[in-house]
XYZ file of C-alpha atoms in Angstrom:
539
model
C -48.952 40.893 50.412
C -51.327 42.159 47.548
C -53.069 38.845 47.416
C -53.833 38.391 50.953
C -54.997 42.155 51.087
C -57.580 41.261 48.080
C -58.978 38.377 49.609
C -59.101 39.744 53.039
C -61.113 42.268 51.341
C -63.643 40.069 49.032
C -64.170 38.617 52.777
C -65.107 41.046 54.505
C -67.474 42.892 51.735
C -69.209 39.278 51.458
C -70.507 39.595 55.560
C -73.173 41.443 56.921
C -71.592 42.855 59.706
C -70.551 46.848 59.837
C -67.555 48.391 58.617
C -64.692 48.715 61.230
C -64.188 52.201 63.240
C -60.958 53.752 63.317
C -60.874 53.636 67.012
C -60.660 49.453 66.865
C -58.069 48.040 68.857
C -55.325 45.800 67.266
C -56.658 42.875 70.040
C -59.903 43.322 69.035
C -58.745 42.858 65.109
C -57.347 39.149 65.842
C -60.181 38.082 67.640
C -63.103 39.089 65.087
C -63.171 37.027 61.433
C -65.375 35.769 59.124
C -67.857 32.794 59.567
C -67.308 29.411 58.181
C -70.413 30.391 55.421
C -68.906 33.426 54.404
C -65.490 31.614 54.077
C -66.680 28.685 51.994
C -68.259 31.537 50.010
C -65.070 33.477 49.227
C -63.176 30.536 48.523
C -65.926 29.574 45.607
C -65.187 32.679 44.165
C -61.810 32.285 44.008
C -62.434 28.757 42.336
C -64.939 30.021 40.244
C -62.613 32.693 38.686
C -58.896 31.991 38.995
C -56.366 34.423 38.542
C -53.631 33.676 35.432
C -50.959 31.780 36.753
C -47.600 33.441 36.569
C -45.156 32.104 33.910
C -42.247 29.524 34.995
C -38.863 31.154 34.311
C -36.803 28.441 32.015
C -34.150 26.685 34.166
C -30.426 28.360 33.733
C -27.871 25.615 33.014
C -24.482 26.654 33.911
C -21.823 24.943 31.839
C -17.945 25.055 33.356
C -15.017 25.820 31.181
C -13.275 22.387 32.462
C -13.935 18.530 31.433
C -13.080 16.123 33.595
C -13.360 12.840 31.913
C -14.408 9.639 33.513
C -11.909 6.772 33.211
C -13.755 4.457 35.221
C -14.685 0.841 33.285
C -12.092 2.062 30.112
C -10.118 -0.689 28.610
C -6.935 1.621 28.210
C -5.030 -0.469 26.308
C -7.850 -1.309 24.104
C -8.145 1.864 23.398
C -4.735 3.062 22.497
C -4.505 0.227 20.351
C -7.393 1.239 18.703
C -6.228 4.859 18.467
C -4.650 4.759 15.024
C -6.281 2.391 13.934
C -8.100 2.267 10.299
C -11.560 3.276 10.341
C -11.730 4.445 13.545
C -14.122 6.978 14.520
C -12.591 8.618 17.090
C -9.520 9.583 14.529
C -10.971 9.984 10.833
C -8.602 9.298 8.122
C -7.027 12.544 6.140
C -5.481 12.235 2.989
C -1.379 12.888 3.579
C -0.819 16.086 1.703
C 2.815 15.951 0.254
C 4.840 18.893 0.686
C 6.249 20.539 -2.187
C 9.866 19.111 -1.369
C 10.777 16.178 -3.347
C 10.060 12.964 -2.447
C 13.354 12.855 -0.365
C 11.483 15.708 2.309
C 8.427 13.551 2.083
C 10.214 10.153 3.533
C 12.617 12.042 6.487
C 9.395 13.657 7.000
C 7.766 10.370 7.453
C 10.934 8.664 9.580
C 11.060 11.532 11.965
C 7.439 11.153 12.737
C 7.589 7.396 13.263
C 10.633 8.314 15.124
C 8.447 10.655 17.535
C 6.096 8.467 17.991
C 8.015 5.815 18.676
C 9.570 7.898 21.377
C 6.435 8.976 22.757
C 5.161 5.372 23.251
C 8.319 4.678 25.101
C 8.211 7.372 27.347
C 4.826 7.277 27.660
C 3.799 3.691 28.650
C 7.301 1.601 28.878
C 6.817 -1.912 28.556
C 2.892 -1.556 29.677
C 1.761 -1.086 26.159
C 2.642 -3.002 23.465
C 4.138 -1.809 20.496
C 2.389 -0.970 17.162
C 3.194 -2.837 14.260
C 3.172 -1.606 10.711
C 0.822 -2.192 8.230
C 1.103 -5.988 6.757
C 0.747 -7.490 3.640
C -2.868 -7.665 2.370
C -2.839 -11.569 2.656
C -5.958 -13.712 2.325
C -6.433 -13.468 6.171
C -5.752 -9.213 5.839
C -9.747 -9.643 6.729
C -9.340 -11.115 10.196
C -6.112 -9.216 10.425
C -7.737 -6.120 10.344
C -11.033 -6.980 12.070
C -8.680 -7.841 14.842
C -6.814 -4.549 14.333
C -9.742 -3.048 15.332
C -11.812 -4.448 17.815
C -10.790 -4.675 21.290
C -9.483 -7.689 22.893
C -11.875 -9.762 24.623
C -11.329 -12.514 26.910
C -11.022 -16.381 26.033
C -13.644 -17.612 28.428
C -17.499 -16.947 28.144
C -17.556 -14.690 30.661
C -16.537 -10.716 30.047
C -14.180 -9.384 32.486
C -14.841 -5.806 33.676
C -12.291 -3.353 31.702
C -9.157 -3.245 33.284
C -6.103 -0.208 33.370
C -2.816 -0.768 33.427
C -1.249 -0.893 36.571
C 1.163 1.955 36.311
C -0.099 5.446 35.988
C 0.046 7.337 32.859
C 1.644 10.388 33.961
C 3.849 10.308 36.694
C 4.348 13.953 38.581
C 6.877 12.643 41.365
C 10.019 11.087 41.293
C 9.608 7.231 42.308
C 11.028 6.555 45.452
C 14.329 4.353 45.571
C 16.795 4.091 48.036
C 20.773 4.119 47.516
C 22.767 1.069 47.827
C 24.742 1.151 50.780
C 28.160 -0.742 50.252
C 30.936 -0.712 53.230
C 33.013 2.386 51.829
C 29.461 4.895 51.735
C 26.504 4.887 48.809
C 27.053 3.199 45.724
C 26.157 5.595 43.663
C 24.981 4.368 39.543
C 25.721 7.317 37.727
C 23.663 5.350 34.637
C 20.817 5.238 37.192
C 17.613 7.425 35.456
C 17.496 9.733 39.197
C 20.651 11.271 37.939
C 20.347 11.806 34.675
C 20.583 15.342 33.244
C 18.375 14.025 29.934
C 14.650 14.286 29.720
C 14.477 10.433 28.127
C 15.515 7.159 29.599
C 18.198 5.457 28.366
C 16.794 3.252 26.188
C 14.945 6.004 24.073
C 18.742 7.437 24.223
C 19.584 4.722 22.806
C 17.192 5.141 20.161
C 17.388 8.463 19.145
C 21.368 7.635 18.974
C 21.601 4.450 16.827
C 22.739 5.315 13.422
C 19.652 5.060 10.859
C 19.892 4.193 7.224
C 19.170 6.832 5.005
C 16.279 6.498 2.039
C 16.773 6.316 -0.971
C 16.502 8.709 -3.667
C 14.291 8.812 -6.521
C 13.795 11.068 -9.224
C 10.398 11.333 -9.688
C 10.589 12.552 -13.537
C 12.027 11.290 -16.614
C 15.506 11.649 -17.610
C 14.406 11.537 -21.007
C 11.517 11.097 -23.012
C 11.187 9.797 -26.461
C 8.283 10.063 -28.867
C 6.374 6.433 -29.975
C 4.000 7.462 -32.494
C 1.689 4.453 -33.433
C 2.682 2.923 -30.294
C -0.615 0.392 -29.712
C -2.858 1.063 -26.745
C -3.612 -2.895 -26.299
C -3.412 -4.209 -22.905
C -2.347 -7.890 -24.317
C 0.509 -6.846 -26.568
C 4.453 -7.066 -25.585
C 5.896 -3.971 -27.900
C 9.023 -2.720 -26.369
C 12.278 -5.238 -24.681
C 15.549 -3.974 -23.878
C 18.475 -6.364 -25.014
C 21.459 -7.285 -23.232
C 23.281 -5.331 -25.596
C 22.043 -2.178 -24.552
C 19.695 -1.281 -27.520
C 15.610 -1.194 -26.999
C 13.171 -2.570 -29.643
C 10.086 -0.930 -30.320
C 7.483 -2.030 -32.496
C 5.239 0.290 -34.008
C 2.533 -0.123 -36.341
C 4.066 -2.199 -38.724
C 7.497 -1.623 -37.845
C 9.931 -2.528 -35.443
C 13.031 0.757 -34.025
C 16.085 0.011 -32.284
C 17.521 2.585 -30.139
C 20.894 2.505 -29.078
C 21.504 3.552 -25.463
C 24.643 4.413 -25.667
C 25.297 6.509 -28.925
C 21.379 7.624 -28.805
C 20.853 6.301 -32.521
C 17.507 4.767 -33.992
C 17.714 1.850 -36.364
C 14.740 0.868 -38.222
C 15.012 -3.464 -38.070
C 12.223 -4.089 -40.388
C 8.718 -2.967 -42.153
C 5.987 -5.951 -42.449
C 3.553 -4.078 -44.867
C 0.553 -2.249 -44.712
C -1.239 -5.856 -44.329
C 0.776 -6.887 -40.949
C 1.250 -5.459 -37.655
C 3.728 -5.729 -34.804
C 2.567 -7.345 -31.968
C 5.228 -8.719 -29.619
C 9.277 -8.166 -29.409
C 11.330 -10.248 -27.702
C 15.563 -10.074 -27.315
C 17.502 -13.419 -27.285
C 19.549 -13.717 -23.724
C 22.770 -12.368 -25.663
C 21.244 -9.963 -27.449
C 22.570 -10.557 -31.223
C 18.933 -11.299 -32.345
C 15.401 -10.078 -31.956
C 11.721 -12.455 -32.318
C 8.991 -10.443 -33.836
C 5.474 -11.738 -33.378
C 2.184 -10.566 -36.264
C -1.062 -10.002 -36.280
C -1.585 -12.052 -38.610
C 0.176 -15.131 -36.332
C 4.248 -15.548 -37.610
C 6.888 -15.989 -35.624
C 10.070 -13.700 -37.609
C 13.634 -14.059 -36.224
C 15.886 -11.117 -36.818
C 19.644 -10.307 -36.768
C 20.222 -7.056 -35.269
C 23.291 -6.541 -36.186
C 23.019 -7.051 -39.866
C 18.824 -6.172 -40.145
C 18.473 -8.932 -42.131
C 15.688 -11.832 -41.841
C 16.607 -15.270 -40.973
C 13.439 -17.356 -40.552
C 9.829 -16.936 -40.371
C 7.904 -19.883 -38.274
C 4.301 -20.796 -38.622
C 1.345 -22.583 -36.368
C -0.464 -19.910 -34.822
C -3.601 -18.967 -36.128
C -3.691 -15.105 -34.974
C -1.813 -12.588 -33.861
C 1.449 -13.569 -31.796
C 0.917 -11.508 -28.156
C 3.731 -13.304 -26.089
C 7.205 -14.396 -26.816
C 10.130 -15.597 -24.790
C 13.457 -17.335 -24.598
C 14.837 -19.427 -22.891
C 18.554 -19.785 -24.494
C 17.486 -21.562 -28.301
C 13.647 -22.319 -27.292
C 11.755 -19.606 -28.498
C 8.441 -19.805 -26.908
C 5.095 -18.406 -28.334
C 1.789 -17.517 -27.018
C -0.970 -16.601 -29.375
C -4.798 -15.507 -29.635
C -5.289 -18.799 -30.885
C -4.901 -19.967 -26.969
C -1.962 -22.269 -27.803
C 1.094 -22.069 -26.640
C 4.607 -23.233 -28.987
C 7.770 -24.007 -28.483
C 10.708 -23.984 -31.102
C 13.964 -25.080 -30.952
C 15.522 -22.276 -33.422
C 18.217 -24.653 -34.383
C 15.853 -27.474 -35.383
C 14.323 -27.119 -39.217
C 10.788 -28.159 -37.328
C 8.279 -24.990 -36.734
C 7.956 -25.981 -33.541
C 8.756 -28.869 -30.638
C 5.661 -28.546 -28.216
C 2.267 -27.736 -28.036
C 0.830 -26.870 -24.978
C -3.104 -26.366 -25.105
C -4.047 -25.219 -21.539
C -5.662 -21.558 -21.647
C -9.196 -21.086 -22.350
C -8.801 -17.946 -24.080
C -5.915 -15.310 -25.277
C -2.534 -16.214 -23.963
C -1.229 -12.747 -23.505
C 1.841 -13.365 -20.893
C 5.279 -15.628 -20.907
C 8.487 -15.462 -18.659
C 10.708 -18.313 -18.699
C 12.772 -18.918 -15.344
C 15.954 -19.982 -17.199
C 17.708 -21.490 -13.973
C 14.804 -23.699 -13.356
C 13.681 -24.874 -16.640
C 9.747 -23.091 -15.352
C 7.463 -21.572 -17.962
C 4.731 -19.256 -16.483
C 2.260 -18.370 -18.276
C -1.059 -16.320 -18.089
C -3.918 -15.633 -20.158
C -7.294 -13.670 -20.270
C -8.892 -16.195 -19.091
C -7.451 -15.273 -15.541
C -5.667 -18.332 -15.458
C -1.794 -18.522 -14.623
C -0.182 -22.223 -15.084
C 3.806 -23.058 -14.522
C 4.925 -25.302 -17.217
C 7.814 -27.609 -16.274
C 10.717 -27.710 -19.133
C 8.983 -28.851 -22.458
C 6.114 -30.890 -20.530
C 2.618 -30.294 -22.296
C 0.882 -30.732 -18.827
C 1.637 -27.901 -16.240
C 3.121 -28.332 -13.075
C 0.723 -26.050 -11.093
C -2.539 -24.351 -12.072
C -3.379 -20.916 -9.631
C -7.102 -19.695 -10.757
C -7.402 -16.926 -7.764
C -6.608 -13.817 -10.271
C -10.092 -12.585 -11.247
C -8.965 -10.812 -14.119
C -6.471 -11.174 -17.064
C -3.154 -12.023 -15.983
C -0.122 -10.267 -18.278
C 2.020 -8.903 -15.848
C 4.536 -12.043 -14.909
C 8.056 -11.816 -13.243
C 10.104 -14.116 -11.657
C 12.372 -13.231 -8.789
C 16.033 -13.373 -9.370
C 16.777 -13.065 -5.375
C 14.570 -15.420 -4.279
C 14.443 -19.037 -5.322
C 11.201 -20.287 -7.422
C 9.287 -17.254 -6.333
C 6.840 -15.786 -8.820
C 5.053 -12.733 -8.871
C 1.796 -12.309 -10.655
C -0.572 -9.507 -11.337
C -4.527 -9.246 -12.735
C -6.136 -6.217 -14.530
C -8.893 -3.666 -14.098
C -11.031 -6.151 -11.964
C -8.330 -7.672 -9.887
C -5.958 -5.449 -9.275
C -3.671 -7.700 -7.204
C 0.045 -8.755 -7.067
C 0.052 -12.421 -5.739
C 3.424 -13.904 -5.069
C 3.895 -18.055 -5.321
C 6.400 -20.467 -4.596
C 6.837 -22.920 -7.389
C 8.532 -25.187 -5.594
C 5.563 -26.119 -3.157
C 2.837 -24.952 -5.479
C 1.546 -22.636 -2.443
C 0.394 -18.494 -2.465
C 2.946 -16.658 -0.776
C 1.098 -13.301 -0.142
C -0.819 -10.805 -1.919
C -1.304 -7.048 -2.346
C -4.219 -4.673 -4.095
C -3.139 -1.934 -5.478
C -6.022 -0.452 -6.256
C -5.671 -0.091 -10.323
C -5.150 -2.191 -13.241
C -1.686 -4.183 -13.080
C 0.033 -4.090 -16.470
C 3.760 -5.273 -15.950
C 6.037 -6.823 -13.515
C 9.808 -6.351 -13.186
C 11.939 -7.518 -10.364
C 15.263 -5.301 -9.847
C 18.297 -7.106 -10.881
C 20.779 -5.120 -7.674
C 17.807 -5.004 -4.914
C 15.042 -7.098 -3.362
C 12.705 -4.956 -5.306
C 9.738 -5.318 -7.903
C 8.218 -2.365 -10.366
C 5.104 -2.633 -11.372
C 2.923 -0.259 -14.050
C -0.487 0.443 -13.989
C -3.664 0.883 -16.115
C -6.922 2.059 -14.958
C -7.249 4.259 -12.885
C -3.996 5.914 -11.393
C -2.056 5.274 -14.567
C 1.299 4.896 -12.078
C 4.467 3.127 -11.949
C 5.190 2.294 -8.585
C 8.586 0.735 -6.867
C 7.924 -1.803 -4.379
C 10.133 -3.468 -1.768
C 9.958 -6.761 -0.918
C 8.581 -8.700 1.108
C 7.066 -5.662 3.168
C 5.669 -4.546 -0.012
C 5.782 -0.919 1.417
C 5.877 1.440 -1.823
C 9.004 3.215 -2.431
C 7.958 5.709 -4.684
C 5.453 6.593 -6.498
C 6.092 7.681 -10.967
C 3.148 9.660 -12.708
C 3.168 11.278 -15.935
C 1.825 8.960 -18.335
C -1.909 10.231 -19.673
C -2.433 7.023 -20.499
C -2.259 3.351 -19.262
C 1.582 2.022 -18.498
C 1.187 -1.453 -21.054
C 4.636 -1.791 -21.474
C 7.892 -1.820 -19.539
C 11.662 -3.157 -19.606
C 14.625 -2.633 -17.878
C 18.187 -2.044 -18.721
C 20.857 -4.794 -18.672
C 22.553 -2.834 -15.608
C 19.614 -2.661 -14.145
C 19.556 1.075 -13.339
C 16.768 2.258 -15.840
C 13.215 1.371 -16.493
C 11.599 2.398 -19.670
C 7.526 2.619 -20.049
C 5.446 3.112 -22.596
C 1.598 4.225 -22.787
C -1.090 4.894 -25.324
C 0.092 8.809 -25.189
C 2.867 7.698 -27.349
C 5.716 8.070 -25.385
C 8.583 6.324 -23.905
C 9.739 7.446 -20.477
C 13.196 6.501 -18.934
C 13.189 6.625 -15.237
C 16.317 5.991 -12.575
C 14.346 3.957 -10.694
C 17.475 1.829 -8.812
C 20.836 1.948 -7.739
C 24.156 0.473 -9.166
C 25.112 -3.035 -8.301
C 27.614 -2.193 -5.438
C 28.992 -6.527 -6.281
C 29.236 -5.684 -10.359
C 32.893 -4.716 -10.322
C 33.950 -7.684 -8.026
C 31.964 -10.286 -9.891
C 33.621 -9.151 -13.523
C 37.267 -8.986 -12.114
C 36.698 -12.785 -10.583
C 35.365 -13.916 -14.265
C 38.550 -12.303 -15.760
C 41.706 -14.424 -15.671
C 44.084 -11.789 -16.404
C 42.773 -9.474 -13.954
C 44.328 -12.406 -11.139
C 47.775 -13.381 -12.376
C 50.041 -10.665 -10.486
C-alpha cells in the first residue's frame, strides 16, 4: 500500500542507523525496526500534519418497481365505507362533467354505473360489507348524519379494540372446497349450485342484472315556446303571472294585466289601471270565469274574463297588494301594510277578517281548500297556518332565515306543506299541519322563489333566484333532483302550472315567459271523467 510505504519511509529516514545493503536477507528485514523513540516520533508527525480525509460517497438507495402494502391494524370495513365518502381525502371530489347527450344519456349513464357498482360490491364482499346507502335528505341531524358518514366506527365501550378484517378474504384465487351430496341412487348433483355455473356472477347478482328496471323519465331541457313580457317586474315579493282553470294565463305588466289563451294562442288585454297604478298580484278564481288584481297603490279589483269588464274594487290595505288567493268565494289578501284580509265576494262588506300576525311585508298565500288551512309567509321570515277564518294561527314555524314567498301545499299527501326562504336561506322545509312538526329539509344552494307540487306525480318544482337562476324538478320524499332547467338571465320570481298539469310557465326579470314540459299526463284522467259522466255508464 502507498501509505504504509510512506510511513515506513518517514521511519526509517527519522533513525540514525545506516541505509540497508542490497545483499540483506529477507530474515534479517523482519527482525530489524525502529525504536520505541523514533516511533512515537513518526507518529507525532503524522498527528501534527494529517493528510485530507477522502470524501464519503453518498449512500445509493435502490427503489423497486413493486408496492406491497401493509394491511396489518386496517379497519377494512371502515375504510371502504369511507371510500366514497364526502370529503374524503383519499378520493377528492370532481365536478360530474355532463356529456353532450341529453339529459336522457346523462341518467342511463348514471343507472348503469350504480348498477356496476352495485355489482361489484356484491361480488366483491357478499354479505361481509354492508351496503351503501344514498345520499339522504339534508334534515336537521344531516350534521351528525354526515359526521357519522365519515368517521369510522368505533366501539361502544371505553376501551378501543385493535382494527379488525373481515373474516373472509377479499379475493379468492381457488375454488372453495365442498363436497357432493351423496343420496342412495349416486351424487345429487344442484345444477343451481355456483361450482357449476357457466356465468362469471352468482346468482343473486343474476338476479340483479335480470330484474326488469324502470326507465327515467324524459325531460326536455328547453322551452317549447317562449313569449316576450316586456315590463314584466323584477320584484322578488310580487305574484304577476297565474294560469286559470280555463286554460288562459294572466300576466300583469306595468300597469296592465294580458290574457293568453293556450289553446287558440290569442292575447287579450283585461284591463289598464293608469299611469298612476301598477299591477302587483293576479290571482284566478278555482273555476276560472274571473280574475283578482292587486295595486300598488293597495285595491283589491275583481274582473270578469270573459266579458273584460270590472265588477268591484275592495279597499283596506294601505299599500301595494303582493299576495292574493281563493279559496272558493273568500278572496284572501296580503299586503305591504303586514295585514292580512279576507272577503267574502258575495258579501257587500270589504272584508270579513283581519288577521295581524306578520311583522313586516306579507308577500306569500296558498289556501289548502280541502282543509280550510291558510299559509302564509312574509319577509319577516315568518310562515304561520291560519285555521279557516280564525284571526289567531294554528301554528307559527320561525326556522326560515330569510323571506318566505315560495308556499305549496301537497295535493298527494295529506296536510303536508312545503316552504322555501330566499337568498340567505335557501332551504325547502316540508311540515305537517296536522301535528305542527318539520318534516325534513333541503338547501339548495340559491335563492328559492316558487313552489309547485305536480298535480299527476309525487313531485314539487321549484325556481330559483340568486345565484344559479334554475328551475329544478324534485321528487319526493327522496328529494333527488330530476332535472335540472336553465335559460333564464335573470331570477325565476314567478311560476304556474297548467290545469292538466303538463306545463310550467316561468317568468324572470329578462322579460320572458318560458313554457317547459316538465311532467307527464295523468295516466287516471280519462277514468276519473268517464266515472263523473252519467251517460258515459248507461249501456
Amino acid at each position: 500500500m502507498r501509505g504504509g510505504s510512506e510511513f515506513e519511509n518517514r521511519v526509517r529516514h527519522s533513525t540514525s542507523k545506516p541505509p540497508k545493503t542490497p545483499t540483506e536477507s529477507p530474515a534479517s528485514k523482519q527482525t530489524v525496526g525502529p525504536d520505541a523513540d523514533a516511533l512515537r516520533a513518526a507518529l507525532s508527525d503524522a498527528v501534527a500534519t494529517p493528510a485530507p480525509s477522502p470524501s464519503r460517497k453518498r449512500q445509493r438507495v435502490i427503489y423497486g418497481d413493486r408496492f406491497i402494502p401493509n394491511r396489518e391494524g386496517i379497519d377494512l370495513q371502515a375504510s371502504y365505507s369511507l371510500l366514497h365518502a364526502e370529503g374524503s381525502p383519499s378520493t377528492p371530489q370532481k365536478p360530474q362533467k355532463r356529456t353532450p347527450h341529453g339529459e336522457l344519456h346523462f341518467q342511463k349513464t348514471e343507472e348503469a354505473n350504480r348498477t356496476f357498482s352495485t355489482l361489484l360490491r356484491s361480488e366483491l364482499f357478499h354479505n361481509e360489507i354492508p351496503q351503501s346507502t344514498p345520499a339522504s335528505l339534508s334534515t336537521r341531524n344531516s350534521a351528525v348524519r354526515e359526521a357519522r358518514a365519515r368517521t369510522p366506527p368505533t366501539s361502544n365501550g371505553s376501551s378501543t379494540k385493535a382494527p379488525s378484517t373481515p373474516s373472509k378474504n377479499l379475493f379468492t384465487y381457488m375454488s372453495p372446497k365442498t363436497r357432493t351430496p351423496q343420496t342412495r341412487h349416486g351424487p345429487k348433483v344442484d345444477t343451481r349450485s355456483e361450482i357449476y355455473s357457466l356465468s362469471p356472477v352468482r346468482f343473486d347478482s343474476q338476479r340483479m342484472l335480470l330484474s326488469p328496471r324502470k326507465q327515467p323519465r324524459t325531460v326536455s331541457k328547453v322551452p317549447y315556446k317562449v313569449l316576450d313580457a316586456p315590463e314584466l317586474a323584477d320584484d322578488f315579493y310580487l305574484n304577476l303571472v297565474d294560469w286559470g282553470s280555463t286554460n288562459i294565463l294572466g300576466v300583469g305588466l306595468g300597469s296592465c294585466v294580458y290574457m293568453w289563451n293556450s289553446a287558440s294562442g290569442m292575447v287579450t288585454k283585461l284591463c289598464d289601471l293608469g299611469a298612476d297604478d301598477t299591477v302587483t298580484s293576479v290571482s284566478w278564481i278555482q273555476r276560472g270565469s274571473h280574475v283578482s288584481i292587486g295595486t300598488n297603490k293597495g285595491y283589491v279589483q275583481i274582473w270578469d274574463a270573459k266579458e273584460c269588464r270590472r265588477l268591484r274594487v275592495m279597499t283596506g290595505h294601505t299599500a301595494r297588494v303582493g299576495a292574493l288567493a281563493w279559496n272558493d268565494h273568500i278572496l284572501t289578501s296580503g299586503s305591504r301594510d303586514r295585514t292580512i284580509y279576507h272577503r267574502d265576494v258575495r258579501a257587500p262588506v270589504q272584508y270579513v277578517a283581519k288577521l295581524s300576525g306578520h311583522k313586516q311585508e306579507v308577500c306569500g298565500l296558498k289556501w289548502n281548500c280541502e282543509d280550510g288551512q291558510l299559509a302564509s309567509g312574509g319577509n319577516d321570515n315568518k310562515l304561520f297556518v291560519w285555521d279557516k277564518l280564525n284571526e289567531q294561527p294554528l301554528y307559527k314555524f320561525t326556522e326560515h332565515t330569510a323571506a318566505v314567498k315560495a308556499i305549496a301545499w301537497s295535493p298527494h299527501q295529506h296536510g303536508t306543506l312545503a316552504s322555501g326562504g330566499g337568498t340567505a336561506d335557501r332551504r325547502i322545509k316540508f311540515w305537517n299541519t296536522l301535528t305542527g312538526q318539520p318534516i325534513n329539509e333541503i338547501d339548495t344552494g340559491s335563492q328559492v322563489c316558487n313552489l309547485a307540487w305536480s298535480k299527476n306525480s309525487n313531485e314539487i318544482v321549484s325556481t330559483h333566484g340568486y345565484s344559479e337562476n334554475q328551475i329544478v324538478v324534485w321528487k319526493y320524499p327522496s328529494m333527488s333532483q330530476v332535472v335540472s332547467l336553465t335559460g333564464h338571465t335573470y331570477r325565476v320570481l314567478y311560476l304556474a302550472m297548467s290545469p292538466d298539469g303538463q306545463v310550467i310557465v316561468t317568468g324572470a326579470g329578462d322579460e320572458t315567459l318560458r313554457f317547459w314540459n316538465c311532467f307527464a299526463k295523468n295516466k287516471n284522467e280519462g277514468r276519473i271523467s268517464v266515472a263523473l259522466d252519467p251517460f258515459q255508464q248507461i249501456r
